Amino acid sequence: MSDADLAAPAKPAAIDARGSRILQGTGWARQLALPIALVLLLAGFGLADDRVLTTYNLLNIAQQTSYLALFAMAQMVVILTRGFDLSLGPTVSMVSVAAALAMAGIGGADANGIVAVLAAIAAGFALAAACGLFNGVVVSILGVSPLVATLGSMNIAIGVATTISDGRPVQGVPAAFADLFYRGSILGLPIAIVIAILVGGVLAFVLSRTVFGRSLYIIGTNPQAAAVAGIPVKRLLVYAYVLCSALAALGALMMTARTGSGEPNLGGTLSLQSIAAAVVGGTSLAGGRGGVGSAALGALFITILSNGMNLTRIDGYVQMIVLGAIVILGVVLDRLRLDGR
Amino acid sequence: EDSASWWPFPVYDASSGTPTEAEYTPLEKADKAYNICVLFPHMKDSFWVAVAYGIVTQAKAENVNMNLYEAGGYENLPKQISQFDDCMASGADAIVVGAISGAGLTQKFAEAAEKKIPVVGVTNPLPKDALPAANYVDFVAMGGVTAKGLLSAIGDEEANVVTFPGPAGSGWAEDFNKGFKDTVEGHDNVKILDEKFGDSGVAVQLKLIQDALQTYPEMNVIWGTAPTAEAAIGAVQLAGRPDIKIISSYENQAMLDALNGGQILAFATQYPVAEGAMAIDQAVRLIEGKDVMKLAQPKADVIDETTAKDLNMDLVLAPADWNPEYSVKAK
Amino acid sequence: MSTTATLPGGPGRQSGQDILNLVLTVGLLPVLMAIVIIGTSLMSPYFLGWMNVVNILRMASFLAIIACGQAMVIIAGGFDLSVGAVVALASVVTAKAMAAAASAIGGPDILAIVIGIAAGLGSGLAVGLFNGLCVARLKVSGFVVTLGTMSATAGIGLLLTNGIPVYGMPKGFVQAIGRSQILGFPLAIYIALAVVLAMAFVQRRTLFGRYVYAIGGNQEAAVVSGVSIRRHLVGTYVLSGGLAATVGILLTALVGSGQASLGGDAMMLQSIAAAVIGGVSLRGGIGRVEVVAVAALFLTILGNALNLLHIDSRLQPIFLGLIMVLAVALDEFSRRRMSRV
Amino acid sequence: MEPAATSTTPRNETAEPLLVLSGVTKRFPGVLALDDVDLDVKAGELHVLFGENGAGKSTLINVISGTFPPTSGSFRFGGEEMAELTPHKARAIGISPVFQEFSLVPSLTVEENLFLGRERSAAGILDAGGMRRRARELIAELGFDLDPKARVDKLDRAHQQMAEIAKALLGKVRLLILDEPTASLTERETGRLFELIARLKSQGVGIIYVSHRMREIRALADRVTVLRDGRHIKTLDAATVTDSELVELMTGRKIDVLFPAITHRPGEVAIAVEKLATADGQVADVDFFARAGEITGVAGLVGCGKSELVRAIYGIEPIASGSVTLRGETVTALDPRSSLRRGVAYFPANRGVEGLALSRPIRENVSMAALDLGRYQRRGIIRRTAERSLIGPIMETLKLRPPNIERAVGNLSGGNRQKVMLGRAMARDLDIFLFDEPSVGIDVGAKVEVYEFIKRLVEAGAAVVVVSSELPEVLALSNRLYVMHHGRIAALLEGEAMTEQNVLSSFFEEEAREKAA
Ligand SMILES: Nc1ncnc2c1ncn2[C@@H]1O[C@H](COP(=O)(O)OP(=O)(O)OP(=O)(O)O)[C@@H](O)[C@H]1O
Ligand SMILES: Nc1ncnc2c1ncn2[C@@H]1O[C@H](COP(=O)(O)OP(=O)(O)OP(=O)(O)O)[C@@H](O)[C@H]1O
Ligand SMILES: [Mg+2]
Ligand SMILES: [Mg+2]
């Protein structure tokens, strides 16, 4: 048991008790509040501009959401354990470049499709796993706070991404890759949406139905109790960070297919965005609270907001202000609703 | 705000691959009030404000609807891609894009082509033949122009240069740098001591410059982005090194003022206002299926004290009192 | 209490103990810093040059001032992501107000300068107040609130300037605040010293400081002990906003123009890194500003050393990230060893 | 006590009682914690609040000390109507609570905590010297072994309790409220506290006292008020009421004996510890063994290392040297996971911090330590139906109330929380049980159930170790009793020799021996 854990003040029981009562008693209200807000938001934009609610645009929103939702889900996994991953964005950049380089290395645009795709996947996930492993080991075994650990790996990933790419986009992504991760569609749904739904489903299953998922919630709620109950806290923390990076890598591959090149700046602001999406959706930074639904809803919320503002022609800087205001308003409403009971 | 005096504008027509001298003259008016969607990497400096000025002025002149979206910075490629999607979703007749990464948008370009939405590239370079029409200066060439300016200014004197190209991984910083380096190569009196990549904000550049002043006491030329030059002016003064020459790889209001104040040696320009205006015209021509110059390249110039007087400032910067407009409604 | 059972007693143990105790009191940071300083000065003759030392101190001053505010917020159990954006806003507001005042009243520069500084500080305090009120009154997490204000503040800064630098400040301002020196050191260093000393005093000797520790350490306990939570929470955010604005003003004077690109995410992350490396606990209740200032100096020296050692600027983030993680991991390790002894 | 003396001269008998509550109701979301309670406390009286876990005692105290307002009802203090009371105001007028959940800030020192909210200051600047002097004075006056400069999170619970009590006595006190103050004190400190209480009473301070320990109630109480389910059941004169009457009022049923008669049938040695020393030095050179079929007790003063001993055996306290042998097999590299696999269970004293994930359902908390078993999962996927049908009956036998295993543990009272911990032991097959303070903070009814549980374990042949600061408890339960002192075994008592007298004298002998050495 680390000293840091022991020194951490135990949350007064009254607060926890109240928090859990809310979770239980208002389960359905929590689930529904954000969706209702989303529908209202969408309806509002729909009134302002009639192109917002076209099938085409709705599909467009869904597709844009799938990327952010993937990253928010990745982030949520580690937030559940009281951590977060600032290196997620740079990991995305690094994976994008590495995958493109791997494909370029074996023949670029003319490479054999399957070989190229496999090479990209191998290179991307290997790097991401290394990054996740680094984060996990530094956080759980060396006991460094997730903030510093991932701030460190964030810098490292940025350095790696710009160094191996020489700072330029890496071109030569074969069509097979773009088909698989971007252009394809299943039952009329663009592949990105299909992947996001599949991953979301599997992740939801993992979190709610497996020993691993259950343990993450327990670790996030009370790490000391988890350790005393024989849960291998350190090992599972490492897994959580690796899983986070792996999901980020999947998103990175999809984005690379979407851009058609390996981009050293692809992840730029994704770290904060994914945290924002997860938290706005109701994932608690204090750990132990959240799920696939919260991450997906948060991502949808942010995407609809910016899509709506784009289509209703709100100026860029004003968009930033509105986005900030709405993020605050979102959590304030959440808070008021919880208090109102 | 009248663009009439800008035309004809001398350019290279590089449609066929080899640039030939040409003149650009836009249409009088569009046939209809088309919807044109414009995407910018950001609007955080006077350079992009200048491009926007050209776009807004020309959109008004040709009487089309225009909406401009900015992605908030070069680190936001995913956002620009989403904005591109939003443009297509909002039923734009054409899209004008200042690409964060030309390579990164190729998929989107292909999609727009499938949907028969014409796309025009403006200011930022794109892969060859990526779009039906574009206008930009090759950044490698821009870097080269500034190098030539330096070479002619120093004659036989020794020049020890540290370059501050801009953010690593942006693509454009690397290209500027390459152009500069390639051009000074083979000149024995010019030595490049180091290349310091870094975010193109004044604060970051200031720190890099101050560190470089310590690392390389022999440095006597600072070459870099406009914010680099801005930061360098103060840093050089503080360090008591008025002998250091400062050159900026592109233009903004501060560069013009600094040049007039004798604080920098030179800056390069690619006439961003004209670029914006041409892009709108190219878009209208594509929509209407008219003849279009596939790749127009403004003649990049390096501006120093002597040439500053002859410069048509209208084509370099937006008027000081102009406030960016993000949308234009056709009358 | 002893470890005699574990270690064979003998000569040398006592001195080992002494070193360990020393490290416990001063922390590992100065030791690491000494290593970096000595190492770099051996490899680069310019590192300990007067100009370079002044440069380092100036840059460290900016970071230290912001990190002090950030540290107070974190100690109270919060988070301030908006500091970078406040730096930018304050810069722009100062420059605009000063330029406007200068051209409107003509007269002596000093009046315009005072008006400009007041406006800049005011803008920072206002953002801080808004953050504080949201966190304290509406009981929303500081992380999310300041994420929102970060976006909104940056938007306002850009909206005011369109990203174009603001000129027209009286020359006196740039000369007096930005470029003037006292005993060979720039003004910023004195201001930083004053801020750190004042904050150290506040932490140790004032009610406000005491209550900030109490609130972050155990908010429930503070409540039942009759501490007014709201007022002091708001206080920490206002302080942080004010200090960030101070840096915005100093940077404006240094670069000679108001810039919406000053500050930004990098400044925000660095301030948090400095606070955490300086021993501030992200769970609140623990941390000393003077150590945070040392951490700010450490980070600045590190960046400077990498430049002076001719490390490729693309590789620099990798070193920075590794050293940052290493520093905190070692610290954590020694602290754990300590708690055993 | 200087402050008390200045504040109260005993009031004349006809005056209104110090504190009068009428019709106080407190409603939390979904819970009616207090239901129309009337109560009065006279100056110089010690008034015991008695009731099961969750009866509303702490809630009542919180209302009186201004932590939150009652939903309805009113109360008067010192003849004045109290409206809009804040914690600050309450302390200012002499209402001093000692909370069950401590009101201490872990990262501050004892001294800083004592003055929290009432710092001596001028213009916002602290008078550090003055406060230090006053803190030293107070601690000396109270006779506590407490370092005012020590950080609270470095103290054990007992010393934290002392700090909490000292904090309450800092200002002028007219009504002292003690919520289970002795739950983590040992005999010596408890004795000190009782002397202090007597002194305060004689100075006319009114005292509200909450405890689950019958002995204390007997020793201290003037009157006893019994609460049940948030309702005031009866107020009785302590001199005339019997223990069994009180317990019956409290639980609504009869409880004859607290400690069950346990038949010990010592079998093979289950745990053998040789020359054990922990890395933190709290345990040194300990030889210890525990057999199957009997309860092995460990008693000792605060900080003597008795907790560390069992924690080391379980594997959460690093071991520096020595060996641990479980059922003849010497184990190296102890950790909770492998201990559980070897059939060893540990019940931490601090259930909130080390035991339970409060916001998670009871079901998850019970199965938490057994998820590696095939019964609960297959290839890492949890068998939810199986889990539910296994945990449900376990909690039923433990008489969980309310019997819903999907509720969050945070909603449960102390006794029921302990039942969740016990349930964890039944969720897998275990035969060595290490209890650290098994009955701390739980009511008499729940205690009986815990003891019954331990009895069943032992009689089924398990090896049980009970570590406790409550002497009657270890004396009544154990077959053999170790007494620890300063990290070493001071005595091993068996059979007739297991008396309170012998335990205490072995402390003092050891103390004397150490002094001599
Ligand atoms: N802050 C709170 N929010 C909601 N419910 C609460 C809160 N505090 C207490 N309760 C509930 O009120 C009831 C009374 O609790 P209280 O703490 O007063 O019991 P108690 O008699 O002190 O028990 P114990 O002997 O275990 O200390 C319980 O059902 C408890 O769950
Ligand atoms: N006089 C003291 N002052 C401060 N800390 C003390 C004192 N005595 C012991 N401690 C601390 O108490 C801790 C050990 O106490 P702990 O309660 O775990 O032991 P224990 O033998 O289980 O006692 P108990 O179970 O009776 O509380 C150690 O961290 C030690 O530093
Ligand atoms: Mg209670
Ligand atoms: Mg103990």
Coordinates of C-alpha atoms in Angstrom, one line a residue, chain A residues 51 54 56-57 60-61 63-64 162 165-171 173 178 182-183 255-261 263-270 273 303 306-317 319-320, chain B residues 35 42-45 67-70 74-79 81-83 85-92 101-108 110-111 114-115 127 167-171 174-175 178 324 326-327 329:
Chain A
R51 CA -30.3 22.0 -43.3
T54 CA -31.6 16.6 -43.1
Y56 CA -27.4 13.9 -44.8
N57 CA -26.4 16.2 -42.0
N60 CA -22.6 13.7 -40.9
I61 CA -23.1 14.5 -37.2
Q63 CA -19.9 10.2 -38.3
Q64 CA -18.1 13.1 -36.6
T162 CA 7.5 15.0 -35.4
S165 CA 7.7 12.2 -39.8
D166 CA 10.3 14.9 -40.2
G167 CA 7.4 17.3 -39.4
R168 CA 5.6 16.7 -42.7
P169 CA 2.5 14.7 -43.5
V170 CA 3.3 11.2 -44.6
Q171 CA 1.6 10.4 -47.9
V173 CA -1.8 5.6 -47.9
A178 CA -9.0 4.1 -46.6
Y182 CA -13.2 5.3 -43.7
R183 CA -14.9 4.9 -47.1
M255 CA -8.7 9.4 -38.7
T256 CA -5.6 8.6 -40.8
A257 CA -7.9 6.8 -43.3
R258 CA -10.1 9.9 -43.2
T259 CA -7.3 12.3 -43.9
G260 CA -5.5 9.9 -46.3
S261 CA -2.1 10.7 -44.8
E263 CA -0.4 13.7 -39.8
P264 CA 2.1 14.7 -37.2
N265 CA -0.4 17.2 -35.7
L266 CA -3.5 15.1 -36.0
G267 CA -4.1 14.8 -32.3
G268 CA -3.4 18.4 -31.4
T269 CA -6.2 19.3 -29.0
L270 CA -7.8 15.9 -28.7
Q273 CA -11.5 17.6 -26.0
T303 CA -20.4 17.6 -31.9
S306 CA -20.3 22.8 -33.1
N307 CA -22.1 21.4 -36.1
G308 CA -25.2 23.4 -35.3
M309 CA -23.1 26.6 -34.9
N310 CA -21.3 26.0 -38.1
L311 CA -24.6 25.5 -40.0
T312 CA -26.3 28.4 -38.4
R313 CA -23.2 30.5 -39.3
I314 CA -22.0 31.6 -35.9
D315 CA -18.6 33.3 -36.0
G316 CA -15.6 31.3 -35.0
Y317 CA -14.6 33.3 -31.9
Q319 CA -18.4 29.8 -31.2
M320 CA -15.5 29.4 -28.7
Chain B
N35 CA -23.2 29.8 -51.5
H42 CA -7.3 30.2 -38.1
M43 CA -7.8 33.9 -38.0
K44 CA -5.3 34.6 -35.3
D45 CA -3.0 36.9 -37.3
N67 CA -19.5 31.9 -45.0
L68 CA -16.1 31.6 -43.4
Y69 CA -15.1 29.1 -40.7
E70 CA -11.8 29.0 -38.9
Y74 CA -2.8 24.5 -37.1
E75 CA -3.2 21.8 -34.5
N76 CA -6.8 21.4 -35.3
L77 CA -6.9 19.3 -38.5
P78 CA -9.8 17.1 -37.3
K79 CA -11.8 20.2 -36.7
I81 CA -12.2 18.1 -41.6
S82 CA -15.4 18.3 -39.6
Q83 CA -16.0 21.8 -40.9
D85 CA -18.1 18.0 -43.8
D86 CA -20.4 20.7 -42.3
C87 CA -19.8 22.8 -45.5
M88 CA -20.9 19.9 -47.7
A89 CA -23.8 19.2 -45.4
S90 CA -25.0 22.8 -45.5
G91 CA -25.3 22.6 -49.3
A92 CA -22.4 24.8 -50.4
S101 CA -2.6 20.0 -44.2
G102 CA -3.1 19.5 -47.9
A103 CA -2.3 15.8 -47.6
G104 CA -4.7 15.5 -44.7
L105 CA -7.6 16.8 -46.7
T106 CA -7.2 14.6 -49.8
Q107 CA -9.9 12.2 -48.8
K108 CA -12.3 15.2 -48.3
A110 CA -12.1 13.2 -53.3
E111 CA -15.5 13.2 -51.6
E114 CA -17.8 12.7 -56.1
K115 CA -20.5 15.1 -54.9
P127 CA -0.4 18.1 -53.3
P167 CA 6.0 24.8 -35.4
A168 CA 7.5 21.4 -36.1
G169 CA 5.1 19.1 -37.9
S170 CA 3.1 22.0 -39.5
G171 CA 4.5 21.2 -43.0
E174 CA 9.5 22.8 -42.8
D175 CA 8.9 24.0 -46.4
K178 CA 13.9 24.0 -46.9
P324 CA -13.2 40.6 -40.4
Y326 CA -17.4 35.9 -41.4
S327 CA -20.3 36.0 -43.8
K329 CA -25.0 38.0 -48.0

